[in-house]
PDB file of C-alpha atoms and ligand atoms in Angstrom:
ATOM      1  CA  MET A1027      24.150  -6.808-121.340  1.00 63.00           C
ATOM      2  CA  SER A1028      21.046  -5.579-119.566  1.00 73.00           C
ATOM      3  CA  LYS A1029      21.226  -5.048-115.831  1.00 74.00           C
ATOM      4  CA  LYS A1030      18.680  -7.826-115.269  1.00 78.00           C
ATOM      5  CA  LEU A1031      20.604 -10.333-117.348  1.00 77.00           C
ATOM      6  CA  PHE A1032      23.845  -9.342-115.649  1.00 77.00           C
ATOM      7  CA  LEU A1033      22.301  -9.981-112.236  1.00 78.00           C
ATOM      8  CA  LYS A1034      21.011 -13.336-113.405  1.00 82.00           C
ATOM      9  CA  VAL A1035      24.434 -14.382-114.663  1.00 79.00           C
ATOM     10  CA  VAL A1036      26.121 -13.290-111.443  1.00 76.00           C
ATOM     11  CA  THR A1037      23.543 -15.143-109.329  1.00 76.00           C
ATOM     12  CA  LEU A1038      23.990 -18.300-111.358  1.00 77.00           C
ATOM     13  CA  MET A1039      27.764 -18.075-111.088  1.00 76.00           C
ATOM     14  CA  LEU A1040      27.580 -17.619-107.330  1.00 73.00           C
ATOM     15  CA  ALA A1041      25.183 -20.542-106.963  1.00 72.00           C
ATOM     16  CA  GLY A1042      27.509 -22.648-109.074  1.00 65.00           C
ATOM     17  CA  MET A1043      30.495 -21.722-106.957  1.00 66.00           C
ATOM     18  CA  MET A1044      28.636 -22.551-103.758  1.00 64.00           C
ATOM     19  CA  LEU A1045      27.544 -25.886-105.163  1.00 60.00           C
ATOM     20  CA  PHE A1046      31.103 -26.588-106.248  1.00 54.00           C
ATOM     21  CA  SER A1047      32.593 -25.750-102.888  1.00 52.00           C
ATOM     22  CA  PHE A1048      30.031 -28.007-101.240  1.00 50.00           C
ATOM     23  CA  VAL A1049      29.894 -30.983-103.600  1.00 50.00           C
ATOM     24  CA  GLY A1050      33.156 -30.458-105.465  1.00 44.00           C
ATOM     25  CA  CYS A1051      35.543 -31.077-102.642  1.00 52.00           C
ATOM     26  CA  GLY A1052      33.050 -32.912-100.497  1.00 61.00           C
ATOM     27  CA  LYS A1053      34.034 -31.176 -97.278  1.00 81.00           C
ATOM     28  CA  VAL A1054      31.589 -31.086 -94.434  1.00 88.00           C
ATOM     29  CA  ASP A1055      32.210 -28.560 -91.646  1.00 95.00           C
ATOM     30  CA  THR A1056      30.412 -30.695 -89.095  1.00 97.00           C
ATOM     31  CA  MET A1057      31.057 -28.429 -86.113  1.00 96.00           C
ATOM     32  CA  LYS A1058      29.367 -25.513 -87.895  1.00 96.00           C
ATOM     33  CA  LYS A1059      26.515 -27.692 -89.151  1.00 96.00           C
ATOM     34  CA  VAL A1060      25.896 -29.057 -85.665  1.00 97.00           C
ATOM     35  CA  LYS A1061      26.072 -25.681 -83.913  1.00 97.00           C
ATOM     36  CA  ASP A1062      23.822 -24.053 -86.535  1.00 97.00           C
ATOM     37  CA  SER A1063      21.168 -26.751 -86.373  1.00 97.00           C
ATOM     38  CA  GLY A1064      21.440 -27.254 -82.618  1.00 98.00           C
ATOM     39  CA  LYS A1065      21.571 -31.025 -82.982  1.00 98.00           C
ATOM     40  CA  ILE A1066      24.031 -33.785 -83.781  1.00 98.00           C
ATOM     41  CA  ILE A1067      23.015 -36.902 -85.722  1.00 98.00           C
ATOM     42  CA  LEU A1068      24.589 -40.215 -84.758  1.00 98.00           C
ATOM     43  CA  GLY A1069      25.000 -43.004 -87.296  1.00 98.00           C
ATOM     44  CA  THR A1070      25.091 -46.501 -85.848  1.00 98.00           C
ATOM     45  CA  SER A1071      24.305 -50.148 -86.551  1.00 98.00           C
ATOM     46  CA  ALA A1072      22.290 -51.382 -83.574  1.00 98.00           C
ATOM     47  CA  ASP A1073      23.045 -55.092 -83.941  1.00 98.00           C
ATOM     48  CA  TYR A1074      25.972 -54.969 -81.536  1.00 98.00           C
ATOM     49  CA  PRO A1075      25.193 -55.579 -77.857  1.00 98.00           C
ATOM     50  CA  PRO A1076      26.494 -54.234 -75.499  1.00 98.00           C
ATOM     51  CA  TYR A1077      27.786 -51.428 -77.775  1.00 98.00           C
ATOM     52  CA  GLU A1078      24.419 -50.621 -79.377  1.00 98.00           C
ATOM     53  CA  PHE A1079      21.268 -52.693 -79.523  1.00 98.00           C
ATOM     54  CA  HIS A1080      17.502 -52.598 -79.485  1.00 97.00           C
ATOM     55  CA  LYS A1081      15.673 -53.123 -76.252  1.00 97.00           C
ATOM     56  CA  SER A1082      12.072 -52.695 -75.323  1.00 95.00           C
ATOM     57  CA  ILE A1083      11.887 -50.308 -72.383  1.00 93.00           C
ATOM     58  CA  ASN A1084       8.442 -49.838 -70.845  1.00 93.00           C
ATOM     59  CA  GLY A1085       6.946 -51.325 -73.976  1.00 94.00           C
ATOM     60  CA  LYS A1086       8.830 -48.954 -76.258  1.00 96.00           C
ATOM     61  CA  ASP A1087      11.587 -50.055 -78.635  1.00 97.00           C
ATOM     62  CA  GLU A1088      14.778 -48.110 -77.946  1.00 97.00           C
ATOM     63  CA  ILE A1089      18.400 -48.190 -79.053  1.00 98.00           C
ATOM     64  CA  ILE A1090      20.717 -48.324 -76.040  1.00 98.00           C
ATOM     65  CA  GLY A1091      24.304 -49.413 -75.297  1.00 98.00           C
ATOM     66  CA  PHE A1092      27.563 -47.901 -74.085  1.00 98.00           C
ATOM     67  CA  ASP A1093      28.267 -46.358 -77.497  1.00 98.00           C
ATOM     68  CA  ILE A1094      24.936 -44.565 -77.234  1.00 98.00           C
ATOM     69  CA  SER A1095      25.901 -43.286 -73.783  1.00 98.00           C
ATOM     70  CA  VAL A1096      29.208 -42.014 -75.192  1.00 98.00           C
ATOM     71  CA  ALA A1097      27.328 -40.364 -78.066  1.00 98.00           C
ATOM     72  CA  LYS A1098      24.969 -38.624 -75.628  1.00 98.00           C
ATOM     73  CA  GLU A1099      27.873 -37.343 -73.519  1.00 98.00           C
ATOM     74  CA  ILE A1100      29.442 -35.863 -76.650  1.00 98.00           C
ATOM     75  CA  ALA A1101      26.153 -34.161 -77.569  1.00 98.00           C
ATOM     76  CA  LYS A1102      25.847 -32.860 -74.013  1.00 98.00           C
ATOM     77  CA  ASP A1103      29.362 -31.382 -74.041  1.00 98.00           C
ATOM     78  CA  LEU A1104      28.678 -29.738 -77.396  1.00 98.00           C
ATOM     79  CA  GLY A1105      25.445 -28.359 -75.953  1.00 98.00           C
ATOM     80  CA  VAL A1106      23.209 -29.769 -78.706  1.00 98.00           C
ATOM     81  CA  GLU A1107      20.303 -32.187 -79.114  1.00 98.00           C
ATOM     82  CA  PHE A1108      20.952 -35.773 -80.060  1.00 97.00           C
ATOM     83  CA  GLU A1109      19.352 -37.939 -82.742  1.00 98.00           C
ATOM     84  CA  ILE A1110      20.031 -41.488 -84.006  1.00 98.00           C
ATOM     85  CA  LYS A1111      19.986 -42.755 -87.591  1.00 98.00           C
ATOM     86  CA  GLU A1112      20.259 -46.503 -87.821  1.00 98.00           C
ATOM     87  CA  MET A1113      21.680 -48.354 -90.808  1.00 98.00           C
ATOM     88  CA  ASP A1114      23.750 -51.404 -91.710  1.00 97.00           C
ATOM     89  CA  PHE A1115      27.373 -51.151 -90.616  1.00 98.00           C
ATOM     90  CA  GLU A1116      28.720 -51.134 -94.180  1.00 98.00           C
ATOM     91  CA  GLY A1117      26.798 -47.934 -95.015  1.00 98.00           C
ATOM     92  CA  LEU A1118      28.062 -45.858 -92.097  1.00 98.00           C
ATOM     93  CA  LEU A1119      31.169 -44.288 -93.628  1.00 97.00           C
ATOM     94  CA  ALA A1120      29.351 -43.192 -96.781  1.00 97.00           C
ATOM     95  CA  ALA A1121      26.636 -41.629 -94.610  1.00 97.00           C
ATOM     96  CA  LEU A1122      29.344 -39.642 -92.813  1.00 97.00           C
ATOM     97  CA  GLN A1123      31.012 -38.526 -96.008  1.00 95.00           C
ATOM     98  CA  THR A1124      27.755 -37.287 -97.514  1.00 96.00           C
ATOM     99  CA  GLY A1125      26.704 -35.498 -94.319  1.00 96.00           C
ATOM    100  CA  LYS A1126      23.678 -37.728 -93.638  1.00 97.00           C
ATOM    101  CA  VAL A1127      25.048 -38.333 -90.166  1.00 98.00           C
ATOM    102  CA  ASP A1128      27.472 -36.167 -88.167  1.00 98.00           C
ATOM    103  CA  TYR A1129      29.350 -38.831 -86.224  1.00 98.00           C
ATOM    104  CA  VAL A1130      29.567 -42.596 -86.203  1.00 98.00           C
ATOM    105  CA  ILE A1131      29.867 -44.620 -83.015  1.00 98.00           C
ATOM    106  CA  ALA A1132      29.416 -48.287 -83.794  1.00 98.00           C
ATOM    107  CA  GLY A1133      32.248 -50.213 -82.207  1.00 98.00           C
ATOM    108  CA  MET A1134      34.196 -48.999 -85.203  1.00 98.00           C
ATOM    109  CA  THR A1135      37.901 -49.780 -85.372  1.00 97.00           C
ATOM    110  CA  PRO A1136      40.124 -46.975 -86.717  1.00 97.00           C
ATOM    111  CA  THR A1137      41.927 -48.942 -89.439  1.00 96.00           C
ATOM    112  CA  GLU A1138      44.502 -47.403 -91.815  1.00 95.00           C
ATOM    113  CA  GLU A1139      42.098 -47.864 -94.693  1.00 96.00           C
ATOM    114  CA  ARG A1140      39.247 -46.024 -92.954  1.00 97.00           C
ATOM    115  CA  MET A1141      41.586 -43.254 -91.739  1.00 97.00           C
ATOM    116  CA  LYS A1142      42.076 -42.309 -95.378  1.00 97.00           C
ATOM    117  CA  GLN A1143      38.339 -41.660 -95.670  1.00 97.00           C
ATOM    118  CA  VAL A1144      37.323 -40.169 -92.321  1.00 97.00           C
ATOM    119  CA  ASP A1145      38.768 -38.687 -89.115  1.00 98.00           C
ATOM    120  CA  PHE A1146      38.839 -40.671 -85.876  1.00 98.00           C
ATOM    121  CA  THR A1147      39.041 -39.725 -82.215  1.00 98.00           C
ATOM    122  CA  LYS A1148      41.254 -41.641 -79.819  1.00 98.00           C
ATOM    123  CA  ILE A1149      40.213 -45.202 -78.998  1.00 98.00           C
ATOM    124  CA  TYR A1150      37.666 -45.214 -76.145  1.00 98.00           C
ATOM    125  CA  TYR A1151      37.272 -48.977 -75.745  1.00 98.00           C
ATOM    126  CA  ARG A1152      39.375 -52.055 -76.540  1.00 96.00           C
ATOM    127  CA  ALA A1153      38.281 -55.623 -77.176  1.00 95.00           C
ATOM    128  CA  GLN A1154      39.549 -58.891 -78.613  1.00 94.00           C
ATOM    129  CA  GLN A1155      37.993 -61.061 -81.296  1.00 95.00           C
ATOM    130  CA  GLY A1156      36.418 -64.457 -80.860  1.00 95.00           C
ATOM    131  CA  ILE A1157      34.732 -67.179 -82.875  1.00 97.00           C
ATOM    132  CA  VAL A1158      31.251 -68.348 -81.970  1.00 98.00           C
ATOM    133  CA  VAL A1159      30.097 -71.880 -82.882  1.00 98.00           C
ATOM    134  CA  ARG A1160      27.119 -74.115 -82.089  1.00 98.00           C
ATOM    135  CA  THR A1161      27.377 -75.663 -78.628  1.00 98.00           C
ATOM    136  CA  GLU A1162      27.149 -79.149 -80.154  1.00 98.00           C
ATOM    137  CA  ASP A1163      30.230 -78.397 -82.309  1.00 98.00           C
ATOM    138  CA  LYS A1164      32.417 -76.964 -79.574  1.00 96.00           C
ATOM    139  CA  ASP A1165      34.560 -80.116 -79.337  1.00 96.00           C
ATOM    140  CA  LYS A1166      34.788 -80.520 -83.095  1.00 96.00           C
ATOM    141  CA  ILE A1167      35.725 -76.967 -84.022  1.00 96.00           C
ATOM    142  CA  LYS A1168      38.703 -76.086 -81.829  1.00 95.00           C
ATOM    143  CA  SER A1169      41.379 -74.697 -84.109  1.00 94.00           C
ATOM    144  CA  LEU A1170      41.669 -72.624 -87.266  1.00 93.00           C
ATOM    145  CA  GLU A1171      42.351 -75.875 -89.162  1.00 94.00           C
ATOM    146  CA  ASP A1172      39.014 -77.275 -88.021  1.00 96.00           C
ATOM    147  CA  LEU A1173      37.347 -74.456 -89.951  1.00 96.00           C
ATOM    148  CA  LYS A1174      38.736 -75.765 -93.227  1.00 94.00           C
ATOM    149  CA  SER A1175      35.910 -75.956 -95.844  1.00 94.00           C
ATOM    150  CA  LYS A1176      33.445 -74.764 -93.211  1.00 97.00           C
ATOM    151  CA  LYS A1177      31.152 -71.781 -93.672  1.00 98.00           C
ATOM    152  CA  VAL A1178      32.228 -68.786 -91.624  1.00 98.00           C
ATOM    153  CA  GLY A1179      29.965 -65.768 -91.158  1.00 98.00           C
ATOM    154  CA  VAL A1180      31.192 -62.173 -90.844  1.00 98.00           C
ATOM    155  CA  GLN A1181      29.592 -58.744 -90.934  1.00 98.00           C
ATOM    156  CA  LYS A1182      29.858 -57.000 -94.297  1.00 98.00           C
ATOM    157  CA  GLY A1183      32.466 -54.234 -94.335  1.00 97.00           C
ATOM    158  CA  SER A1184      33.773 -55.076 -90.849  1.00 97.00           C
ATOM    159  CA  THR A1185      37.303 -55.755 -89.681  1.00 96.00           C
ATOM    160  CA  GLN A1186      36.106 -59.288 -88.907  1.00 97.00           C
ATOM    161  CA  GLU A1187      35.703 -59.768 -92.652  1.00 96.00           C
ATOM    162  CA  GLU A1188      39.379 -58.847 -93.125  1.00 95.00           C
ATOM    163  CA  ILE A1189      40.489 -60.942 -90.180  1.00 94.00           C
ATOM    164  CA  ALA A1190      38.639 -63.971 -91.536  1.00 95.00           C
ATOM    165  CA  LYS A1191      40.079 -63.496 -95.030  1.00 95.00           C
ATOM    166  CA  GLU A1192      43.602 -63.342 -93.640  1.00 93.00           C
ATOM    167  CA  GLN A1193      43.504 -65.829 -90.800  1.00 93.00           C
ATOM    168  CA  ILE A1194      40.873 -68.432 -91.724  1.00 93.00           C
ATOM    169  CA  LYS A1195      42.329 -69.306 -95.081  1.00 87.00           C
ATOM    170  CA  ASP A1196      40.387 -72.283 -96.406  1.00 90.00           C
ATOM    171  CA  ALA A1197      36.948 -71.454 -95.105  1.00 95.00           C
ATOM    172  CA  GLU A1198      34.025 -70.287 -97.189  1.00 97.00           C
ATOM    173  CA  LEU A1199      33.126 -66.764 -96.058  1.00 97.00           C
ATOM    174  CA  LYS A1200      29.588 -65.479 -95.876  1.00 98.00           C
ATOM    175  CA  SER A1201      29.197 -61.723 -95.351  1.00 98.00           C
ATOM    176  CA  LEU A1202      25.888 -60.355 -94.102  1.00 98.00           C
ATOM    177  CA  GLY A1203      24.716 -56.862 -93.169  1.00 97.00           C
ATOM    178  CA  LYS A1204      23.670 -57.585 -89.600  1.00 97.00           C
ATOM    179  CA  VAL A1205      25.337 -59.498 -86.768  1.00 98.00           C
ATOM    180  CA  SER A1206      21.887 -60.535 -85.496  1.00 97.00           C
ATOM    181  CA  ASP A1207      21.287 -62.298 -88.831  1.00 98.00           C
ATOM    182  CA  LEU A1208      24.674 -64.014 -88.587  1.00 98.00           C
ATOM    183  CA  VAL A1209      23.639 -65.422 -85.219  1.00 98.00           C
ATOM    184  CA  LEU A1210      20.397 -66.745 -86.750  1.00 98.00           C
ATOM    185  CA  GLU A1211      22.329 -68.346 -89.608  1.00 98.00           C
ATOM    186  CA  LEU A1212      24.598 -70.035 -87.094  1.00 98.00           C
ATOM    187  CA  LYS A1213      21.662 -71.375 -85.094  1.00 98.00           C
ATOM    188  CA  ASN A1214      19.988 -72.578 -88.302  1.00 98.00           C
ATOM    189  CA  LYS A1215      23.181 -74.290 -89.509  1.00 98.00           C
ATOM    190  CA  LYS A1216      23.560 -72.046 -92.545  1.00 98.00           C
ATOM    191  CA  VAL A1217      27.042 -71.144 -91.289  1.00 98.00           C
ATOM    192  CA  ASP A1218      29.277 -73.074 -88.880  1.00 98.00           C
ATOM    193  CA  ALA A1219      31.059 -70.220 -87.139  1.00 98.00           C
ATOM    194  CA  VAL A1220      30.840 -66.438 -86.775  1.00 98.00           C
ATOM    195  CA  VAL A1221      33.744 -64.086 -86.082  1.00 97.00           C
ATOM    196  CA  MET A1222      32.871 -61.283 -83.670  1.00 96.00           C
ATOM    197  CA  GLU A1223      34.188 -59.038 -80.932  1.00 96.00           C
ATOM    198  CA  LEU A1224      34.254 -60.914 -77.606  1.00 96.00           C
ATOM    199  CA  PRO A1225      31.907 -58.613 -75.645  1.00 96.00           C
ATOM    200  CA  VAL A1226      29.353 -59.000 -78.450  1.00 97.00           C
ATOM    201  CA  ALA A1227      29.831 -62.755 -78.491  1.00 97.00           C
ATOM    202  CA  ALA A1228      29.286 -62.812 -74.728  1.00 97.00           C
ATOM    203  CA  ALA A1229      26.007 -60.913 -75.072  1.00 97.00           C
ATOM    204  CA  TYR A1230      24.679 -63.193 -77.821  1.00 97.00           C
ATOM    205  CA  ILE A1231      25.660 -66.505 -76.203  1.00 97.00           C
ATOM    206  CA  ASN A1232      24.022 -65.378 -73.000  1.00 95.00           C
ATOM    207  CA  LYS A1233      20.687 -65.127 -74.794  1.00 94.00           C
ATOM    208  CA  ASN A1234      21.181 -68.287 -76.878  1.00 96.00           C
ATOM    209  CA  GLN A1235      21.988 -71.554 -75.120  1.00 96.00           C
ATOM    210  CA  ASP A1236      22.745 -73.325 -78.412  1.00 98.00           C
ATOM    211  CA  ILE A1237      25.833 -71.249 -79.237  1.00 98.00           C
ATOM    212  CA  VAL A1238      29.172 -70.767 -77.421  1.00 98.00           C
ATOM    213  CA  ILE A1239      32.528 -69.029 -77.767  1.00 98.00           C
ATOM    214  CA  SER A1240      35.003 -71.529 -79.247  1.00 97.00           C
ATOM    215  CA  ASP A1241      38.595 -72.069 -78.115  1.00 95.00           C
ATOM    216  CA  ILE A1242      39.910 -70.718 -81.419  1.00 95.00           C
ATOM    217  CA  LYS A1243      42.145 -67.666 -81.153  1.00 91.00           C
ATOM    218  CA  VAL A1244      42.278 -64.941 -83.772  1.00 91.00           C
ATOM    219  CA  SER A1245      44.445 -61.853 -83.509  1.00 87.00           C
ATOM    220  CA  ASP A1246      43.478 -58.245 -84.102  1.00 85.00           C
ATOM    221  CA  ASP A1247      46.210 -55.572 -84.249  1.00 80.00           C
ATOM    222  CA  VAL A1248      44.103 -52.460 -83.754  1.00 75.00           C
ATOM    223  CA  GLY A1249      41.285 -54.021 -81.730  1.00 79.00           C
ATOM    224  CA  GLY A1250      39.572 -50.915 -80.438  1.00 95.00           C
ATOM    225  CA  SER A1251      36.696 -48.555 -81.101  1.00 98.00           C
ATOM    226  CA  ALA A1252      36.844 -44.853 -81.897  1.00 98.00           C
ATOM    227  CA  VAL A1253      34.379 -42.161 -82.948  1.00 98.00           C
ATOM    228  CA  ALA A1254      34.436 -41.274 -86.660  1.00 98.00           C
ATOM    229  CA  VAL A1255      33.578 -37.908 -88.222  1.00 98.00           C
ATOM    230  CA  ALA A1256      33.891 -36.577 -91.779  1.00 97.00           C
ATOM    231  CA  LYS A1257      37.434 -35.733 -92.882  1.00 97.00           C
ATOM    232  CA  ASP A1258      39.123 -32.459 -91.862  1.00 96.00           C
ATOM    233  CA  ASN A1259      37.079 -31.816 -88.746  1.00 97.00           C
ATOM    234  CA  SER A1260      39.987 -31.565 -86.328  1.00 96.00           C
ATOM    235  CA  GLU A1261      38.256 -29.038 -84.062  1.00 96.00           C
ATOM    236  CA  LEU A1262      35.363 -31.454 -83.571  1.00 98.00           C
ATOM    237  CA  VAL A1263      37.690 -34.433 -83.056  1.00 98.00           C
ATOM    238  CA  GLU A1264      39.482 -32.458 -80.342  1.00 98.00           C
ATOM    239  CA  ALA A1265      36.217 -31.631 -78.603  1.00 98.00           C
ATOM    240  CA  MET A1266      35.179 -35.289 -78.738  1.00 98.00           C
ATOM    241  CA  ASN A1267      38.553 -36.409 -77.387  1.00 98.00           C
ATOM    242  CA  LYS A1268      37.951 -34.129 -74.408  1.00 98.00           C
ATOM    243  CA  THR A1269      34.640 -35.844 -73.729  1.00 98.00           C
ATOM    244  CA  ILE A1270      36.321 -39.253 -74.002  1.00 98.00           C
ATOM    245  CA  ASP A1271      39.020 -38.128 -71.553  1.00 98.00           C
ATOM    246  CA  ARG A1272      36.418 -36.826 -69.128  1.00 98.00           C
ATOM    247  CA  ILE A1273      34.255 -39.965 -69.080  1.00 98.00           C
ATOM    248  CA  THR A1274      37.311 -42.214 -68.905  1.00 98.00           C
ATOM    249  CA  LEU A1275      38.847 -40.319 -65.970  1.00 98.00           C
ATOM    250  CA  ASP A1276      35.661 -40.011 -63.928  1.00 98.00           C
ATOM    251  CA  LYS A1277      34.895 -43.694 -64.664  1.00 98.00           C
ATOM    252  CA  SER A1278      31.470 -43.027 -66.158  1.00 98.00           C
ATOM    253  CA  LEU A1279      32.510 -44.900 -69.301  1.00 98.00           C
ATOM    254  CA  GLU A1280      33.281 -47.943 -67.172  1.00 98.00           C
ATOM    255  CA  ARG A1281      29.815 -47.636 -65.663  1.00 98.00           C
ATOM    256  CA  PHE A1282      28.206 -47.288 -69.128  1.00 98.00           C
ATOM    257  CA  VAL A1283      29.891 -50.539 -70.217  1.00 98.00           C
ATOM    258  CA  LYS A1284      28.693 -52.357 -67.113  1.00 97.00           C
ATOM    259  CA  GLU A1285      25.136 -51.028 -67.386  1.00 98.00           C
ATOM    260  CA  ALA A1286      24.952 -51.866 -71.089  1.00 98.00           C
ATOM    261  CA  SER A1287      26.318 -55.369 -70.520  1.00 97.00           C
ATOM    262  CA  ASP A1288      23.748 -55.988 -67.783  1.00 96.00           C
ATOM    263  CA  ALA A1289      20.944 -54.618 -69.954  1.00 96.00           C
ATOM    264  CA  SER A1290      22.039 -56.757 -72.895  1.00 95.00           C
ATOM    265  CA  ILE A1291      21.673 -60.010 -70.975  1.00 91.00           C
ATOM    266  CA  GLU A1292      18.566 -59.348 -68.907  1.00 85.00           C
ATOM    267  CA  SER A1293      15.374 -60.374 -70.636  1.00 70.00           C
ATOM    268  CA  ASN A1294      13.151 -57.773 -72.231  1.00 57.00           C
TER     269      ASN A1294
HETATM  270  N1  LIG B2293      35.022 -53.506 -84.854  1.00 79.21           N
HETATM  271  C1  LIG B2293      34.570 -53.980 -86.129  1.00 79.21           C
HETATM  272  C2  LIG B2293      34.863 -52.986 -87.208  1.00 79.21           C
HETATM  273  O1  LIG B2293      35.193 -51.878 -86.939  1.00 79.21           O
HETATM  274  C3  LIG B2293      33.114 -54.353 -86.152  1.00 79.21           C
HETATM  275  C4  LIG B2293      32.172 -53.302 -85.711  1.00 79.21           C
HETATM  276  C5  LIG B2293      30.729 -53.660 -85.978  1.00 79.21           C
HETATM  277  N2  LIG B2293      29.849 -52.739 -85.385  1.00 79.21           N
HETATM  278  C6  LIG B2293      28.487 -52.839 -85.374  1.00 79.21           C
HETATM  279  N3  LIG B2293      27.815 -51.917 -84.761  1.00 79.21           N
HETATM  280  N4  LIG B2293      27.903 -53.821 -85.993  1.00 79.21           N
HETATM  281  O2  LIG B2293      34.775 -53.255 -88.370  1.00 79.21           O
END
């Protein structure tokens, strides 16, 4: 074999091995990626006030919310720039796994199923679930039985979808990509109820007089939000847990929640 050919073969083999180690086992060393590039990319679904939502600030459309504040604190502690990539909730985990985003903060509940696919930090915020109905139906739809043969809206790929499947047995489920669209469907009588986290319900009913939180109770075992990163990034998870501890202890997280809730109900 000529020297040139030999070099070519070796180069190809090395390239192949690198490709294999990257694609083959699908591991993303996020900490290294973030430190090398000097920035961290957040994946979120900004249809979830007060967690994350769009608001026009000084005539400019921005994504704000307490999740965004948490995300910025994490970036600050890591000493890197911060960038947002927005997408539908159901696409977030795949974006993490393929390295399109570095962390996901989207009111995401660390379920057993998701823990098999990604790593989670500790829970930074807890909330209960509620069912939103049209104001005119509040007295008619008061129990899970009242939802029989009714159309119930849930966000695609969310825990609410699971909760509805398990707890609202005889209803017809409609899964959509965005919570904002579910609210529109409810107002337009395309669905009769929507399952959502109570703080989110509170934000939406505040802006829409024609919908209210019903008296129906649904249970949620995990019921909290955590930060997700690609699997096997324990060093990064630990760093993020430290940030969560810091902002919990010094009460800035509490302030972020309050500020985001206020901003989500005041008019644009
Ligand atoms: N907590 C629910 C879940 O983890 C819903 C989260 C929806 N988040 C959002 N940004 N739309 O599935």
